Tab-separated table of C-alpha atoms in Angstrom:
chain	number	residue	atom	x	y	z
A	1	MET	CA	-92.039	87.095	-48.686
A	2	LYS	CA	-95.354	86.320	-46.996
A	3	ARG	CA	-97.197	87.865	-49.925
A	4	ILE	CA	-95.355	85.655	-52.446
A	5	THR	CA	-96.026	82.573	-50.332
A	6	GLY	CA	-99.691	83.548	-50.161
A	7	TYR	CA	-99.877	83.870	-53.945
A	8	LEU	CA	-98.211	80.492	-54.405
A	9	CYS	CA	-100.664	78.878	-51.999
A	10	LEU	CA	-103.568	80.536	-53.822
A	11	LEU	CA	-102.290	79.324	-57.200
A	12	ALA	CA	-101.846	75.808	-55.834
A	13	ALA	CA	-105.380	75.853	-54.415
A	14	VAL	CA	-106.830	77.070	-57.727
A	15	SER	CA	-104.880	74.376	-59.574
A	16	LEU	CA	-106.154	71.663	-57.218
A	17	THR	CA	-109.721	72.939	-57.572
A	18	ALA	CA	-109.441	72.928	-61.370
A	19	THR	CA	-108.069	69.385	-61.278
A	20	ALA	CA	-110.847	68.271	-58.930
A	21	ASN	CA	-113.468	69.877	-61.197
A	22	THR	CA	-111.923	68.213	-64.245
A	23	ASP	CA	-111.954	64.833	-62.495
A	24	THR	CA	-115.543	65.375	-61.359
A	25	LEU	CA	-116.551	66.462	-64.854
A	26	ALA	CA	-114.901	63.393	-66.386
A	27	GLY	CA	-116.632	61.134	-63.869
A	28	GLU	CA	-120.016	62.720	-64.548
A	29	LEU	CA	-119.499	62.356	-68.306
A	30	LYS	CA	-118.613	58.678	-67.920
A	31	GLU	CA	-121.717	58.068	-65.812
A	32	LEU	CA	-123.858	59.975	-68.302
A	33	ARG	CA	-122.450	57.893	-71.148
A	34	SER	CA	-123.340	54.743	-69.231
A	35	GLU	CA	-126.872	56.010	-68.562
A	36	LYS	CA	-127.353	56.962	-72.209
A	37	ARG	CA	-126.309	53.454	-73.229
A	38	ARG	CA	-128.919	52.047	-70.858
A	39	ILE	CA	-131.543	54.386	-72.350
A	40	ALA	CA	-130.600	53.307	-75.890
A	41	ASP	CA	-130.734	49.642	-74.853
A	42	ALA	CA	-134.136	50.153	-73.226
A	43	ALA	CA	-135.375	51.950	-76.360
A	44	ASN	CA	-134.181	49.049	-78.518
A	45	GLU	CA	-135.998	46.613	-76.233
A	46	LEU	CA	-139.155	48.702	-76.537
A	47	GLY	CA	-138.704	48.716	-80.310
A	48	ALA	CA	-138.532	44.926	-80.224
A	49	LEU	CA	-141.673	44.857	-78.089
A	50	ALA	CA	-143.429	47.121	-80.596
A	51	ARG	CA	-142.456	44.812	-83.452
A	52	THR	CA	-143.895	41.825	-81.578
A	53	SER	CA	-146.855	43.540	-79.922
A	54	HIS	CA	-149.140	40.648	-80.850
A	55	ILE	CA	-147.391	38.412	-78.287
A	56	ASN	CA	-147.028	40.778	-75.342
A	57	SER	CA	-149.297	42.919	-73.209
A	58	TRP	CA	-149.703	46.641	-72.709
A	59	GLU	CA	-148.368	46.170	-69.157
A	60	THR	CA	-145.016	45.052	-70.549
A	61	HIS	CA	-144.826	48.226	-72.607
A	62	ALA	CA	-145.926	50.387	-69.668
A	63	ILE	CA	-143.224	48.904	-67.435
A	64	ALA	CA	-140.550	49.432	-70.095
A	65	LEU	CA	-141.660	53.046	-70.584
A	66	GLU	CA	-141.652	53.699	-66.835
A	67	GLN	CA	-138.112	52.340	-66.575
A	68	MET	CA	-137.053	54.599	-69.439
A	69	LYS	CA	-138.659	57.561	-67.694
A	70	GLU	CA	-136.605	56.867	-64.563
A	71	LEU	CA	-133.398	56.617	-66.618
A	72	ILE	CA	-134.234	59.864	-68.396
A	73	ASN	CA	-134.853	61.645	-65.096
A	74	ARG	CA	-131.510	60.435	-63.721
A	75	SER	CA	-129.745	61.543	-66.888
A	76	GLY	CA	-131.443	64.926	-66.696
A	77	ALA	CA	-130.173	65.435	-63.153
A	78	ARG	CA	-126.681	64.428	-64.247
A	79	ILE	CA	-126.782	66.860	-67.178
A	80	ALA	CA	-127.802	69.629	-64.762
A	81	ARG	CA	-124.762	68.808	-62.617
A	82	LEU	CA	-122.580	68.829	-65.743
A	83	GLN	CA	-123.931	72.236	-66.705
A	84	ASN	CA	-123.022	73.562	-63.268
A	85	LEU	CA	-119.521	72.087	-63.488
A	86	ALA	CA	-118.906	73.225	-67.049
A	87	GLY	CA	-120.407	76.666	-66.569
A	88	GLY	CA	-123.463	76.050	-68.749
A	89	SER	CA	-121.563	74.899	-71.811
A	90	ALA	CA	-123.182	74.575	-75.223
A	91	GLN	CA	-122.379	70.867	-75.189
A	92	ALA	CA	-124.442	70.338	-72.041
A	93	LEU	CA	-127.282	72.226	-73.717
A	94	GLU	CA	-127.067	69.887	-76.718
A	95	LEU	CA	-127.231	66.881	-74.386
A	96	ARG	CA	-130.279	68.349	-72.637
A	97	GLU	CA	-132.038	68.906	-75.987
A	98	GLN	CA	-131.290	65.354	-77.109
A	99	LEU	CA	-132.633	63.976	-73.833
A	100	ALA	CA	-135.763	66.129	-74.159
A	101	ALA	CA	-136.405	64.590	-77.588
A	102	VAL	CA	-136.219	61.098	-76.092
A	103	ALA	CA	-138.492	62.120	-73.212
A	104	LYS	CA	-141.036	63.535	-75.680
A	105	HIS	CA	-141.363	60.169	-77.417
A	106	VAL	CA	-141.626	58.286	-74.121
A	107	THR	CA	-144.390	60.645	-72.994
A	108	GLU	CA	-146.233	60.211	-76.292
A	109	LEU	CA	-146.080	56.416	-76.039
A	110	LYS	CA	-147.241	56.456	-72.415
A	111	GLN	CA	-150.132	58.709	-73.390
A	112	GLN	CA	-151.159	56.358	-76.201
A	113	ILE	CA	-151.206	53.411	-73.797
A	114	ASN	CA	-153.143	55.381	-71.176
A	115	GLU	CA	-155.778	56.392	-73.731
A	116	ASN	CA	-156.128	52.955	-75.296
A	117	ARG	CA	-154.485	49.796	-74.038
A	118	LEU	CA	-154.757	48.277	-77.482
A	119	ALA	CA	-152.614	51.106	-78.870
A	120	ILE	CA	-149.579	48.816	-78.789
A	121	ARG	CA	-151.081	46.962	-81.738
A	122	MET	CA	-151.592	50.087	-83.855
A	123	PRO	CA	-149.212	51.451	-86.490
A	124	ALA	CA	-149.016	54.890	-84.841
A	125	TYR	CA	-147.604	53.297	-81.685
A	126	TYR	CA	-145.092	51.280	-83.672
A	127	TRP	CA	-143.840	54.320	-85.586
A	128	GLU	CA	-143.581	56.388	-82.416
A	129	ALA	CA	-141.553	53.569	-80.833
A	130	MET	CA	-139.226	53.585	-83.849
A	131	LYS	CA	-138.824	57.371	-83.484
A	132	LEU	CA	-137.939	56.768	-79.839
A	133	VAL	CA	-135.257	54.256	-80.818
A	134	GLN	CA	-133.791	56.738	-83.300
A	135	ALA	CA	-133.864	59.618	-80.780
A	136	ALA	CA	-132.187	57.454	-78.127
A	137	GLU	CA	-129.425	56.486	-80.553
A	138	GLN	CA	-128.892	60.149	-81.503
A	139	SER	CA	-128.758	61.066	-77.828
A	140	GLN	CA	-126.159	58.393	-77.177
A	141	ALA	CA	-124.114	59.612	-80.156
A	142	ALA	CA	-124.240	63.171	-78.786
A	143	VAL	CA	-122.803	61.986	-75.463
A	144	GLU	CA	-120.048	60.143	-77.307
A	145	ARG	CA	-119.187	63.331	-79.243
A	146	VAL	CA	-119.061	65.394	-76.046
A	147	MET	CA	-117.028	62.710	-74.281
A	148	ASN	CA	-114.517	62.479	-77.136
A	149	ALA	CA	-114.201	66.269	-77.302
A	150	ALA	CA	-113.603	66.440	-73.539
A	151	LEU	CA	-110.987	63.687	-73.729
A	152	SER	CA	-109.163	65.383	-76.592
A	153	ARG	CA	-109.210	68.731	-74.733
A	154	GLY	CA	-107.859	66.987	-71.636
A	155	ALA	CA	-105.081	65.326	-73.637
A	156	ALA	CA	-104.183	68.631	-75.308
A	157	LYS	CA	-104.118	70.384	-71.946
A	158	GLN	CA	-101.869	67.691	-70.435
A	159	ALA	CA	-99.518	67.942	-73.410
A	160	ALA	CA	-99.360	71.716	-72.979
A	161	ASP	CA	-98.544	71.372	-69.264
C-alpha cells in the first residue's frame, strides 16, 4: 500500500511540475512576444529616422540603435530560458536565428555611424535600416508562429485530458 501511495505522490508531483513548466513556458513566450513587438516598433522608428535623416542627428540614430541592442539582449536571454524550458526545441532555435539576423543589422548600422557620423545621410545606411525593419518584422512573425503553435498544442492537450 505504501508503494502505491508513493507512486501516486510521484505522479502527482510530476504532473504539477509539468503544469508549472507549461505555465512558465507560456509566460516566457508572452513576454518574448511583447519584447519582439517592442523591437519591431523600434525598428520601424529607426526606419522613419532613416527616411528623414536630413532633419535629425546621428545621436538620435545612435540612441535608437542602443535601445534596440538592449531589447535584443533581453530577448536573447529570454530565448535561452525558453530553450532550457523546452529542452532545446527547434522553435527556440528558429527564434534565436531570427534575433541574430536583427542583431546583425543593428551592429552594421552602429558600425556605419561609428565610422562616419554622416553615414545616416547615405543610401547604404538607409537600405541597411530597411533590412533591419524587415528582419524585425520577420522575427516578430516567427514568435507569433511559435506562440500560436504552443497555444494549439496546449488546447489539444487539454482536450485530450
